[in-house]
Short mmCIF file of C-alpha atoms in Angstrom, two decimals:
data_model
loop_
_atom_site.label_atom_id
_atom_site.label_comp_id
_atom_site.label_asym_id
_atom_site.label_seq_id
_atom_site.Cartn_x
_atom_site.Cartn_y
_atom_site.Cartn_z
CA MET A 256 144.12 -26.19 -97.64
CA LYS A 257 144.53 -23.50 -100.24
CA TYR A 258 148.19 -24.49 -100.49
CA LEU A 259 147.19 -28.12 -100.97
CA ILE A 260 144.82 -27.25 -103.80
CA GLN A 261 147.51 -25.14 -105.43
CA CYS A 262 149.92 -28.03 -105.12
CA CYS A 263 147.41 -30.36 -106.67
CA PHE A 264 146.74 -27.90 -109.43
CA ILE A 265 150.43 -27.46 -110.24
CA GLY A 266 150.89 -31.22 -110.05
CA LEU A 267 148.00 -31.75 -112.41
CA LEU A 268 149.30 -29.06 -114.73
CA SER A 269 152.77 -30.57 -115.03
CA PHE A 270 151.24 -34.02 -115.32
CA SER A 271 148.94 -32.88 -118.09
CA ALA A 272 151.87 -31.15 -119.88
CA GLN A 273 153.79 -34.42 -119.91
CA LYS A 274 150.77 -36.36 -120.99
CA ALA A 275 150.14 -33.81 -123.70
CA THR A 276 153.60 -34.47 -125.11
CA ALA A 277 152.78 -38.10 -125.75
CA GLN A 278 149.47 -36.94 -127.19
CA ASN A 279 151.31 -34.43 -129.36
CA MET A 280 153.45 -37.19 -130.77
CA ALA A 281 150.47 -39.50 -131.32
CA ASN A 282 148.45 -36.76 -132.99
CA GLY A 283 151.50 -35.68 -135.00
CA LYS A 284 152.00 -39.25 -136.20
CA LYS A 285 148.36 -39.47 -137.29
CA ILE A 286 148.64 -36.25 -139.27
CA TYR A 287 151.97 -37.35 -140.76
CA GLU A 288 150.51 -40.62 -141.94
CA THR A 289 147.46 -39.05 -143.61
CA ARG A 290 149.11 -35.95 -145.12
CA CYS A 291 152.87 -36.31 -145.35
CA LEU A 292 153.84 -39.96 -145.61
CA VAL A 293 152.87 -40.57 -149.23
CA CYS A 294 155.53 -38.11 -150.42
CA HIS A 295 158.05 -37.95 -147.58
CA GLN A 296 157.83 -41.74 -146.99
CA ALA A 297 157.42 -43.84 -143.87
CA ASP A 298 161.08 -43.43 -142.94
CA GLY A 299 161.11 -39.67 -143.58
CA GLY A 300 163.61 -40.26 -146.36
CA GLY A 301 161.76 -38.39 -149.12
CA VAL A 302 162.26 -39.28 -152.79
CA PRO A 303 165.49 -38.47 -154.65
CA ASN A 304 165.16 -35.37 -156.88
CA MET A 305 161.45 -34.97 -156.08
CA ASN A 306 160.42 -34.80 -152.43
CA ALA A 307 162.84 -33.49 -149.81
CA PRO A 308 163.88 -35.82 -146.99
CA LEU A 309 162.83 -34.88 -143.45
CA ASP A 310 165.00 -37.40 -141.62
CA GLY A 311 168.37 -35.81 -140.91
CA ALA A 312 167.55 -32.66 -142.90
CA SER A 313 169.33 -29.63 -141.48
CA ASN A 314 166.39 -27.26 -142.08
CA VAL A 315 163.93 -29.59 -140.40
CA VAL A 316 165.84 -29.90 -137.14
CA GLY A 317 167.08 -26.29 -137.36
CA ASN A 318 165.91 -23.20 -135.49
CA ASP A 319 163.96 -21.36 -138.20
CA ILE A 320 160.61 -22.44 -136.78
CA ALA A 321 158.65 -19.76 -138.65
CA ARG A 322 159.83 -21.18 -141.99
CA LEU A 323 158.71 -24.68 -141.03
CA VAL A 324 155.30 -23.43 -139.95
CA LYS A 325 154.88 -21.48 -143.20
CA ILE A 326 155.83 -24.50 -145.33
CA ILE A 327 153.25 -26.71 -143.60
CA ARG A 328 150.56 -24.02 -143.80
CA ASN A 329 151.15 -22.57 -147.27
CA GLY A 330 152.89 -25.41 -149.06
CA TYR A 331 156.01 -24.90 -151.10
CA ASN A 332 156.37 -24.40 -154.81
CA GLU A 333 160.01 -23.65 -155.46
CA ARG A 334 162.89 -25.87 -156.38
CA VAL A 335 164.41 -26.38 -152.96
CA ALA A 336 168.12 -26.93 -152.24
CA LEU A 337 168.73 -29.02 -149.16
CA ASP A 338 172.05 -30.39 -147.95
CA GLY A 339 173.53 -30.34 -151.46
CA TYR A 340 170.61 -31.86 -153.38
CA TYR A 341 167.66 -30.35 -155.23
CA TYR A 342 164.01 -31.34 -154.93
CA SER A 343 161.46 -30.25 -157.48
CA ASN A 344 157.94 -31.37 -156.52
CA ALA A 345 155.37 -28.87 -155.31
CA MET A 346 154.26 -29.40 -151.72
CA THR A 347 150.57 -29.30 -150.88
CA ALA A 348 149.37 -26.48 -148.64
CA ASN A 349 147.46 -27.37 -145.46
CA PRO A 350 145.26 -24.33 -144.82
CA ASP A 351 142.78 -26.43 -142.86
CA LEU A 352 145.28 -27.65 -140.26
CA LYS A 353 144.78 -26.09 -136.82
CA ASP A 354 147.75 -24.39 -135.19
CA ALA A 355 147.84 -27.12 -132.54
CA ASP A 356 147.98 -29.76 -135.26
CA ILE A 357 150.83 -27.93 -137.01
CA ALA A 358 152.71 -27.88 -133.70
CA ASP A 359 152.09 -31.60 -133.24
CA VAL A 360 153.12 -32.71 -136.70
CA LEU A 361 156.27 -30.56 -136.54
CA SER A 362 157.10 -31.96 -133.11
CA TYR A 363 156.60 -35.45 -134.48
CA ILE A 364 158.81 -34.84 -137.54
CA ARG A 365 161.54 -33.21 -135.45
CA ASN A 366 161.61 -36.18 -133.07
CA SER A 367 161.20 -39.17 -135.37
CA TRP A 368 163.69 -41.47 -137.14
CA THR A 369 167.14 -40.06 -136.33
CA ASN A 370 165.84 -36.55 -135.65
CA LYS A 371 166.18 -35.16 -132.14
CA ALA A 372 165.23 -31.50 -131.88
CA SER A 373 163.18 -29.27 -129.61
CA LYS A 374 159.43 -29.70 -129.70
CA ILE A 375 157.27 -27.05 -131.32
CA THR A 376 154.67 -25.43 -129.08
CA LEU A 377 151.28 -24.01 -129.96
CA ALA A 378 152.57 -20.56 -128.97
CA GLN A 379 155.44 -20.84 -131.46
CA VAL A 380 153.00 -21.65 -134.26
CA GLN A 381 150.59 -18.90 -133.26
CA LYS A 382 153.42 -16.37 -133.41
CA VAL A 383 153.78 -17.00 -137.16
CA LYS A 384 151.28 -14.74 -138.92
CA LYS A 385 148.98 -16.27 -141.46
CA LYS A 386 149.32 -14.73 -144.89
CA MET B 161 207.34 -71.60 -156.93
CA LYS B 162 206.63 -69.15 -159.68
CA LYS B 163 204.58 -71.82 -161.43
CA ILE B 164 202.49 -72.35 -158.32
CA GLN B 165 202.02 -68.63 -158.00
CA ASN B 166 200.90 -68.47 -161.60
CA LEU B 167 198.52 -71.35 -161.10
CA PHE B 168 197.18 -69.65 -158.01
CA LEU B 169 196.70 -66.41 -159.88
CA LEU B 170 195.09 -68.21 -162.77
CA SER B 171 192.64 -69.98 -160.49
CA ILE B 172 191.74 -66.68 -158.84
CA ILE B 173 191.14 -65.12 -162.23
CA MET B 174 189.03 -68.10 -163.28
CA MET B 175 187.05 -67.90 -160.07
CA ALA B 176 186.52 -64.21 -160.58
CA CYS B 177 185.35 -64.85 -164.15
CA THR B 178 182.93 -67.57 -163.07
CA VAL B 179 181.55 -65.39 -160.31
CA ASN B 180 181.18 -62.49 -162.70
CA ALA B 181 179.48 -64.60 -165.38
CA GLN B 182 177.02 -66.15 -162.95
CA ASP B 183 176.51 -62.86 -161.19
CA ASN B 184 175.08 -61.04 -164.26
CA ALA B 185 175.97 -57.77 -162.55
CA GLY B 186 173.36 -58.58 -159.91
CA LEU B 187 170.47 -58.81 -162.41
CA ARG B 188 167.91 -61.58 -162.77
CA LEU B 189 167.29 -62.35 -166.45
CA PRO B 190 165.40 -64.93 -168.54
CA ALA B 191 167.32 -68.12 -169.37
CA GLY B 192 170.03 -67.64 -171.97
CA PHE B 193 170.60 -63.94 -171.21
CA SER B 194 173.62 -62.53 -169.41
CA ALA B 195 174.65 -59.07 -168.28
CA THR B 196 177.82 -57.12 -167.59
CA LEU B 197 178.24 -53.93 -165.63
CA PHE B 198 179.28 -51.80 -168.61
CA ALA B 199 180.00 -48.76 -166.42
CA ASN B 200 179.34 -47.59 -162.89
CA ASN B 201 179.22 -44.34 -160.93
CA ILE B 202 179.37 -42.10 -164.00
CA GLY B 203 176.69 -39.81 -162.49
CA SER B 204 172.88 -39.90 -162.55
CA SER B 205 172.26 -41.17 -166.10
CA ARG B 206 168.83 -40.41 -167.54
CA HIS B 207 168.83 -41.56 -171.16
CA ILE B 208 171.42 -43.27 -173.37
CA SER B 209 171.92 -43.63 -177.12
CA ILE B 210 174.40 -45.72 -179.11
CA THR B 211 176.17 -45.13 -182.44
CA LYS B 212 176.52 -47.73 -185.20
CA SER B 213 180.13 -48.19 -184.04
CA GLY B 214 178.98 -49.03 -180.51
CA ILE B 215 179.89 -45.77 -178.74
CA VAL B 216 177.47 -45.13 -175.86
CA PHE B 217 176.39 -41.59 -174.99
CA ALA B 218 174.68 -40.89 -171.66
CA LYS B 219 172.87 -37.71 -170.59
CA LEU B 220 173.29 -36.88 -166.92
CA ASN B 221 170.63 -35.30 -164.75
CA ALA B 222 173.21 -32.79 -163.51
CA PRO B 223 176.92 -32.27 -164.21
CA ASN B 224 179.08 -34.89 -162.44
CA LYS B 225 182.07 -34.15 -160.16
CA GLU B 226 184.14 -33.21 -163.22
CA GLY B 227 181.42 -30.80 -164.33
CA LYS B 228 180.42 -32.91 -167.36
CA ALA B 229 176.83 -33.83 -168.19
CA ILE B 230 177.17 -35.70 -171.52
CA ILE B 231 179.30 -38.82 -171.18
CA ARG B 232 180.92 -40.79 -174.03
CA LEU B 233 181.72 -44.44 -173.25
CA GLU B 234 183.78 -46.70 -175.46
CA ASP B 235 184.48 -50.42 -175.04
CA ALA B 236 187.68 -50.63 -177.12
CA ASN B 237 188.68 -54.19 -176.12
CA LYS B 238 185.09 -55.46 -176.54
CA ASP B 239 184.87 -57.18 -173.15
CA GLY B 240 181.48 -55.71 -172.30
CA ILE B 241 182.94 -53.06 -169.99
CA ALA B 242 183.62 -49.47 -171.03
CA ASP B 243 187.33 -48.72 -170.90
CA LYS B 244 187.44 -45.18 -172.30
CA ILE B 245 185.12 -42.68 -170.63
CA ASN B 246 185.07 -38.92 -171.08
CA GLY B 247 182.52 -36.14 -171.26
CA TRP B 248 181.53 -32.56 -171.90
CA GLY B 249 178.49 -30.29 -171.54
CA ASN B 250 177.75 -28.31 -168.38
CA TYR B 251 173.94 -28.57 -168.25
CA GLY B 252 171.76 -31.28 -166.76
CA GLY B 253 168.95 -32.90 -168.71
CA THR B 254 167.36 -36.14 -169.82
CA GLY B 255 167.18 -36.55 -173.59
CA ILE B 256 169.93 -37.89 -175.83
CA TYR B 257 169.62 -39.29 -179.34
CA VAL B 258 172.28 -40.14 -181.91
CA ARG B 259 171.68 -40.71 -185.61
CA ASP B 260 174.69 -41.05 -187.87
CA LYS B 261 176.96 -38.09 -187.00
CA ASN B 262 174.23 -36.00 -185.37
CA LEU B 263 174.02 -36.16 -181.57
CA TYR B 264 171.04 -34.43 -179.95
CA ALA B 265 170.93 -33.68 -176.20
CA SER B 266 168.27 -31.86 -174.20
CA SER B 267 168.27 -29.61 -171.17
CA ASP B 268 164.97 -28.95 -169.38
CA GLN B 269 164.45 -25.92 -171.67
CA GLY B 270 165.85 -26.83 -175.06
CA ILE B 271 167.52 -29.19 -177.51
CA PHE B 272 171.11 -28.99 -178.73
CA LEU B 273 172.80 -30.63 -181.73
CA TYR B 274 176.44 -31.78 -181.67
CA GLN B 275 178.51 -33.02 -184.58
CA LEU B 276 180.51 -36.26 -184.37
CA ASN B 277 183.66 -37.08 -186.38
CA ASP B 278 184.64 -40.42 -187.97
CA GLN B 279 185.61 -41.82 -184.57
CA ASP B 280 182.27 -40.68 -183.13
CA GLU B 281 184.00 -38.07 -181.01
CA VAL B 282 182.31 -34.74 -180.50
CA VAL B 283 183.61 -31.96 -182.75
CA ASN B 284 181.91 -28.96 -181.13
CA PRO B 285 181.56 -29.68 -177.39
CA THR B 286 181.11 -26.03 -176.40
CA THR B 287 179.36 -24.74 -179.52
CA PRO B 288 176.39 -26.97 -180.30
CA LYS B 289 173.63 -25.74 -182.58
CA VAL B 290 170.59 -24.64 -180.62
CA ILE B 291 167.72 -26.51 -182.29
CA VAL B 292 164.89 -25.71 -179.87
CA LYS B 293 164.88 -23.18 -177.03
CA ASP B 294 162.59 -21.57 -174.44
CA LEU B 295 160.47 -24.64 -173.65
CA ILE B 296 158.49 -24.49 -170.43
CA ASP B 297 160.41 -25.58 -167.34
CA ARG B 298 158.49 -25.17 -164.11
CA ARG B 299 160.41 -27.88 -162.25
CA GLN B 300 157.56 -30.35 -161.99
CA HIS B 301 157.71 -32.82 -164.92
CA SER B 302 160.33 -30.62 -166.52
CA SER B 303 162.53 -33.23 -168.21
CA LYS B 304 162.52 -33.25 -172.02
CA SER B 305 162.88 -36.64 -173.70
CA ILE B 306 163.53 -36.77 -177.43
CA THR B 307 163.26 -39.11 -180.39
CA LEU B 308 163.45 -38.79 -184.17
CA ASP B 309 161.27 -40.11 -186.97
CA PRO B 310 162.86 -41.54 -190.15
CA GLN B 311 162.63 -38.12 -191.85
CA GLY B 312 164.69 -36.53 -189.07
CA ASN B 313 161.88 -34.61 -187.36
CA ILE B 314 162.39 -34.39 -183.62
CA TYR B 315 159.67 -35.16 -181.04
CA VAL B 316 159.95 -33.80 -177.52
CA ASN B 317 157.68 -34.28 -174.52
CA ILE B 318 156.71 -31.19 -172.58
CA GLY B 319 155.36 -32.41 -169.24
CA ALA B 320 152.47 -30.68 -167.47
CA TYR B 321 153.67 -28.62 -164.51
CA SER B 322 150.77 -29.96 -162.49
CA ASN B 323 149.29 -33.15 -161.09
CA ALA B 324 145.72 -32.82 -162.30
CA CYS B 325 145.37 -29.23 -163.57
CA GLN B 326 143.72 -28.02 -160.37
CA GLU B 327 143.24 -24.28 -159.79
CA LYS B 328 145.80 -24.77 -157.03
CA ASP B 329 148.15 -27.66 -157.78
CA ARG B 330 147.96 -30.52 -155.28
CA MET B 331 145.59 -28.63 -153.01
CA PRO B 332 142.88 -30.85 -151.52
CA GLY B 333 139.45 -29.84 -152.81
CA SER B 334 140.79 -27.45 -155.46
CA LYS B 335 138.80 -27.91 -158.68
CA GLY B 336 140.19 -28.87 -162.06
CA MET B 337 140.38 -25.96 -164.52
CA MET B 338 138.06 -26.24 -167.53
CA PRO B 339 139.47 -26.18 -170.11
CA CYS B 340 142.92 -26.91 -168.72
CA PRO B 341 145.06 -23.89 -169.73
CA ILE B 342 148.31 -25.84 -169.30
CA LEU B 343 147.61 -27.83 -172.46
CA ASP B 344 148.44 -24.94 -174.82
CA SER B 345 152.15 -25.18 -174.01
CA ALA B 346 152.66 -28.40 -172.04
CA GLY B 347 151.09 -31.77 -171.29
CA GLY B 348 151.87 -33.19 -174.72
CA ILE B 349 154.38 -34.04 -177.43
CA TRP B 350 155.71 -31.31 -179.71
CA LYS B 351 157.27 -31.86 -183.14
CA PHE B 352 160.16 -29.76 -184.47
CA ASP B 353 162.45 -29.73 -187.49
CA GLY B 354 165.59 -31.69 -186.62
CA GLN B 355 168.03 -29.30 -188.32
CA LYS B 356 166.54 -25.77 -188.16
CA GLU B 357 168.20 -23.61 -185.54
CA ASN B 358 166.67 -21.50 -182.74
CA GLN B 359 163.15 -22.88 -183.00
CA VAL B 360 160.61 -21.83 -180.35
CA TYR B 361 157.03 -22.97 -179.70
CA GLY B 362 155.69 -21.14 -182.75
CA ASP B 363 158.04 -23.03 -185.09
CA GLY B 364 156.89 -26.41 -183.79
CA LYS B 365 153.60 -28.21 -183.72
CA ARG B 366 151.67 -29.74 -180.86
CA TYR B 367 151.70 -33.32 -182.15
CA ALA B 368 149.71 -35.00 -179.35
CA THR B 369 148.04 -33.66 -176.22
CA GLY B 370 146.46 -34.82 -172.97
CA LEU B 371 149.67 -36.44 -171.75
CA ARG B 372 150.55 -35.50 -168.18
CA ASN B 373 154.18 -36.46 -168.34
CA VAL B 374 155.86 -38.65 -170.94
CA ILE B 375 159.46 -39.66 -170.37
CA GLY B 376 159.68 -42.75 -172.57
CA LEU B 377 159.05 -42.30 -176.29
CA ASP B 378 160.22 -44.12 -179.40
CA TRP B 379 159.41 -44.13 -183.09
CA ASN B 380 158.25 -47.61 -184.12
CA THR B 381 159.59 -48.25 -187.62
CA GLN B 382 157.22 -51.24 -188.10
CA THR B 383 154.07 -49.15 -187.67
CA ASN B 384 155.82 -45.91 -188.70
CA SER B 385 154.29 -44.17 -185.68
CA LEU B 386 155.20 -42.68 -182.33
CA PHE B 387 154.70 -44.60 -179.09
CA VAL B 388 154.85 -42.94 -175.69
CA THR B 389 154.63 -44.01 -172.04
CA GLN B 390 152.80 -41.71 -169.64
CA HIS B 391 153.24 -41.22 -165.90
CA GLY B 392 149.75 -41.32 -164.41
CA ARG B 393 148.52 -38.87 -161.81
CA ASP B 394 149.16 -39.06 -158.05
CA GLN B 395 147.25 -38.68 -154.81
CA LEU B 396 143.79 -40.04 -155.60
CA ASN B 397 143.25 -41.27 -152.08
CA SER B 398 145.01 -38.55 -150.11
CA PHE B 399 142.72 -35.96 -151.76
CA TYR B 400 139.59 -38.09 -152.22
CA PRO B 401 139.53 -40.66 -149.41
CA GLN B 402 135.75 -40.89 -149.85
CA TYR B 403 136.31 -42.56 -153.25
CA TYR B 404 139.67 -44.32 -152.91
CA SER B 405 141.32 -46.42 -150.20
CA ASP B 406 145.10 -46.62 -149.61
CA ASN B 407 145.08 -49.91 -151.49
CA GLN B 408 143.17 -48.43 -154.41
CA ASN B 409 145.54 -45.47 -154.53
CA ALA B 410 148.45 -47.88 -154.68
CA GLU B 411 146.89 -49.51 -157.78
CA LEU B 412 145.35 -46.49 -159.55
CA PRO B 413 145.64 -45.13 -162.10
CA ALA B 414 147.51 -47.33 -164.57
CA GLU B 415 150.75 -46.23 -166.14
CA THR B 416 149.94 -46.26 -169.83
CA MET B 417 151.49 -46.70 -173.26
CA TYR B 418 149.85 -45.05 -176.30
CA GLU B 419 150.41 -45.12 -180.02
CA VAL B 420 149.90 -41.49 -180.96
CA LYS B 421 149.22 -40.00 -184.37
CA GLU B 422 149.19 -36.31 -185.14
CA GLY B 423 146.34 -34.54 -183.31
CA ASP B 424 145.62 -37.33 -180.83
CA ASP B 425 144.42 -36.59 -177.29
CA CYS B 426 145.17 -39.00 -174.44
CA GLY B 427 142.75 -37.41 -171.97
CA TRP B 428 144.78 -35.82 -169.18
CA PRO B 429 143.71 -34.09 -166.93
CA TYR B 430 140.04 -34.89 -167.45
CA VAL B 431 140.35 -38.67 -167.19
CA TYR B 432 142.70 -41.35 -165.94
CA TYR B 433 142.85 -44.99 -167.00
CA ASP B 434 141.51 -47.62 -164.59
CA PRO B 435 143.08 -50.98 -165.56
CA TYR B 436 140.52 -53.00 -163.58
CA GLN B 437 137.40 -51.46 -165.11
CA LYS B 438 139.37 -51.00 -168.37
CA LYS B 439 137.83 -47.55 -168.71
CA LYS B 440 138.75 -43.90 -168.84
CA ILE B 441 137.44 -42.61 -165.52
CA LEU B 442 136.53 -38.96 -164.94
CA SER B 443 139.08 -37.32 -162.59
CA PRO B 444 137.63 -36.41 -159.20
CA GLU B 445 138.84 -32.81 -159.73
CA TYR B 446 136.35 -32.72 -162.65
CA GLY B 447 133.46 -34.28 -160.80
CA GLY B 448 134.41 -37.94 -160.98
CA ASP B 449 133.72 -40.46 -158.23
CA GLY B 450 135.91 -43.38 -159.27
CA LYS B 451 133.13 -44.78 -161.52
CA LYS B 452 131.89 -42.07 -163.90
CA GLU B 453 133.53 -42.25 -167.30
CA GLY B 454 134.80 -39.27 -169.30
CA ALA B 455 136.59 -38.00 -172.40
CA PRO B 456 135.00 -40.41 -174.91
CA ASN B 457 137.22 -39.13 -177.73
CA ALA B 458 140.51 -39.66 -175.89
CA LEU B 459 142.74 -42.55 -176.91
CA ASN B 460 142.76 -45.86 -175.11
CA PRO B 461 146.19 -47.14 -174.16
CA THR B 462 147.79 -49.93 -176.19
CA MET B 463 149.11 -51.36 -172.92
CA SER B 464 148.70 -50.54 -169.25
CA PHE B 465 151.01 -51.21 -166.31
CA PRO B 466 150.56 -51.08 -162.53
CA ALA B 467 150.27 -47.63 -160.99
CA HIS B 468 153.15 -45.36 -160.05
CA MET B 469 155.96 -47.54 -161.43
CA ALA B 470 157.19 -44.63 -163.57
CA PRO B 471 158.04 -45.73 -167.13
CA MET B 472 161.22 -43.79 -167.99
CA SER B 473 162.25 -45.17 -171.34
CA LEU B 474 160.64 -47.04 -174.24
CA LEU B 475 162.52 -48.99 -176.88
CA PHE B 476 161.24 -51.06 -179.79
CA TYR B 477 163.79 -53.81 -180.37
CA LYS B 478 165.10 -53.78 -183.94
CA GLY B 479 167.90 -56.34 -183.67
CA THR B 480 168.11 -60.10 -184.25
CA GLN B 481 170.45 -61.10 -181.42
CA PHE B 482 167.56 -61.73 -179.00
CA PRO B 483 165.23 -64.72 -179.66
CA GLU B 484 162.38 -64.26 -182.11
CA ARG B 485 159.68 -63.48 -179.55
CA TYR B 486 161.62 -60.38 -178.48
CA GLN B 487 162.06 -59.07 -182.00
CA GLN B 488 159.94 -55.98 -182.75
CA GLY B 489 158.75 -56.03 -179.13
CA ALA B 490 158.87 -53.15 -176.64
CA PHE B 491 161.20 -52.82 -173.67
CA ILE B 492 160.23 -50.36 -170.96
CA ALA B 493 162.54 -49.19 -168.17
CA PHE B 494 160.64 -48.61 -164.94
CA HIS B 495 162.12 -46.26 -162.39
CA GLY B 496 160.20 -47.76 -159.49
CA SER B 497 157.41 -46.12 -157.55
CA TRP B 498 157.51 -43.68 -154.67
CA ASN B 499 153.85 -42.99 -154.06
CA ARG B 500 152.50 -46.42 -153.23
CA ALA B 501 153.38 -45.73 -149.57
CA PRO B 502 152.36 -46.94 -147.01
CA LEU B 503 152.58 -50.11 -149.15
CA PRO B 504 156.04 -51.25 -150.33
CA GLN B 505 157.33 -49.60 -153.49
CA GLU B 506 157.39 -51.53 -156.75
CA GLY B 507 158.69 -51.64 -160.27
CA TYR B 508 162.46 -51.27 -160.21
CA PHE B 509 162.85 -53.34 -163.38
CA VAL B 510 162.85 -53.50 -167.16
CA ALA B 511 159.63 -54.90 -168.63
CA PHE B 512 158.91 -56.42 -172.02
CA VAL B 513 155.78 -56.36 -174.17
CA PRO B 514 155.71 -58.75 -177.15
CA TYR B 515 154.50 -57.10 -180.38
CA LYS B 516 153.39 -58.61 -183.67
CA ASN B 517 152.52 -56.49 -186.67
CA GLY B 518 152.52 -53.37 -184.53
CA LYS B 519 150.04 -54.66 -181.90
CA PRO B 520 150.79 -56.20 -178.51
CA SER B 521 150.63 -60.00 -178.89
CA GLY B 522 150.62 -60.74 -175.17
CA GLU B 523 150.69 -59.23 -171.71
CA TRP B 524 153.69 -57.34 -170.31
CA GLU B 525 156.27 -59.29 -168.32
CA ILE B 526 159.34 -58.54 -166.22
CA PHE B 527 162.45 -58.92 -168.39
CA ALA B 528 165.29 -57.81 -166.12
CA ASN B 529 165.01 -57.38 -162.37
CA GLY B 530 167.30 -56.97 -159.38
CA PHE B 531 168.44 -53.39 -160.05
CA ALA B 532 167.37 -52.25 -156.58
CA GLY B 533 169.65 -54.80 -154.91
CA THR B 534 166.95 -55.52 -152.33
CA GLU B 535 163.75 -57.55 -152.54
CA ILE B 536 161.44 -55.09 -150.83
CA VAL B 537 161.92 -51.38 -151.44
CA THR B 538 160.29 -49.37 -148.67
CA ASN B 539 161.83 -46.11 -149.83
CA PRO B 540 163.23 -45.30 -153.29
CA ARG B 541 166.43 -43.95 -151.74
CA LEU B 542 167.23 -47.52 -150.62
CA ALA B 543 167.27 -48.82 -154.22
CA LYS B 544 170.85 -49.29 -155.39
CA ALA B 545 170.04 -48.65 -159.04
CA ARG B 546 166.88 -47.31 -160.71
CA PRO B 547 166.44 -48.19 -164.41
CA CYS B 548 165.97 -45.00 -166.42
CA GLY B 549 167.31 -45.24 -169.97
CA LEU B 550 167.41 -47.92 -172.68
CA ALA B 551 169.36 -48.24 -175.91
CA GLU B 552 170.17 -50.97 -178.40
CA GLY B 553 173.77 -51.60 -179.42
CA PRO B 554 174.76 -52.37 -183.03
CA ASP B 555 175.09 -56.08 -182.12
CA GLY B 556 171.55 -56.16 -180.69
CA SER B 557 172.58 -56.04 -177.01
CA LEU B 558 170.30 -54.02 -174.74
CA TYR B 559 171.84 -51.33 -172.55
CA VAL B 560 170.09 -50.07 -169.40
CA CYS B 561 171.25 -46.99 -167.50
CA ASP B 562 170.47 -45.96 -163.93
CA ASP B 563 169.89 -42.45 -162.63
CA ASN B 564 170.91 -43.08 -159.06
CA LYS B 565 174.72 -43.35 -159.10
CA GLY B 566 174.93 -43.92 -162.85
CA ALA B 567 175.42 -47.59 -163.64
CA ILE B 568 175.07 -48.94 -167.20
CA PHE B 569 174.20 -52.61 -167.69
CA LYS B 570 174.73 -54.44 -170.97
CA ILE B 571 172.36 -57.38 -171.52
CA SER B 572 173.08 -59.97 -174.21
CA PHE B 573 171.67 -63.30 -175.37
CA ASN B 574 174.14 -66.18 -175.43
CA LYS B 575 172.09 -68.88 -177.19
#
């Protein structure tokens, strides 16, 4: 009986983890549309010279997760070089976004359009210290 | 056989000519106008200026593959297509203005003066005079457009390095600073001597203020005054969804044109212009709610355009080649929007405003369209060409340059 309950629990856990992934993407999309889309555009293509593209951007699908988390949280106010082009607009900080929301929106961005990269977990976001 | 070959060749050439003539370089123009692709792929061309002999100079946003950022284009055989192209200058920028043998070009920090010879070739490509230096460049709205008045004074825009002068730029809920400290050194038009070297802020004069970012400016010789086009603020609805819907954000605020005299204030950051209410509305960062008015002493625009279309160049037409209704009127190159999303982007065209006796005599209209190469632009990067600079040739043709790949279109009236 105990074994059965454990089985159920594990089953539920893995089920809920899968389910949460779809939820992550849905929540990430919602956040993207309200906070990111106006500058980075519906297709993640950004705006030449002004707002950096997210679709196909090496930094965005790269492994420096801490940098991505910091950019979402604190914004960005430097002229940024990305894949041979420069982008000059200041990015808005999002100090009110919860860590889970940051994980979701990053997961969404890293797995939308032509991007295919690992998902970002809550633990990965929590590891990045707030300034 | 040879004759047939020749005939064949001739017919191909004729076909090509017909196609080219009907094609108008892909542009849609009013009846009687035609266009040629004067140049293509010369590098992101911001502004252009033309000598009395018809030599075109273009200022590039950044040095091209050959490391040149000022491009000289000559159409020696007068077929409407540049056949001699060369360049110099290793700094990016926006402004370029030629008067007689003086060629001014701007970086994002200063203004340089080159000397031209009798053939309108540059004499001192590596040793220009530094006319103005040390202007504020904080990336946002950093480009410096220039124009001259008849006395040779130079006017330069210094854009505000901010969206709405918030304590923290583009931070939701961050309040507008009162008074806005940016306005002492940016957010306006400055006037400098056109010949004196090494001028800094203290040598110039703040000519007009309260202008967030001007890229198009021109001296109107009819009114003997300066006209400017301003880029209105962004993000009304993403920061204040309680006052503005997506649709309202896509339409607010207007892009505006002002006639400015010395000492004028156009109201930024305290107000923006609402073209529907036809009022200066208090910015939400300063306590506005989309209805409250503000800045009663600020200028009203002489013309307003739909939001976010980004007016990049302004030109009062001085020639007589175009029909009478175009004479003395204003052409405005619109770059096309990026922040109307999620709605489709708009405004990748050249507009015209008829003027009589220095006042608009009608509404604005689209003059030349089709630059984007696609009907609906969902993302600015999909637009093939984005109109950025305007100049009038000595024969009265209108030249339009593009700051995507660097095309230059020459538009003429054929009767």
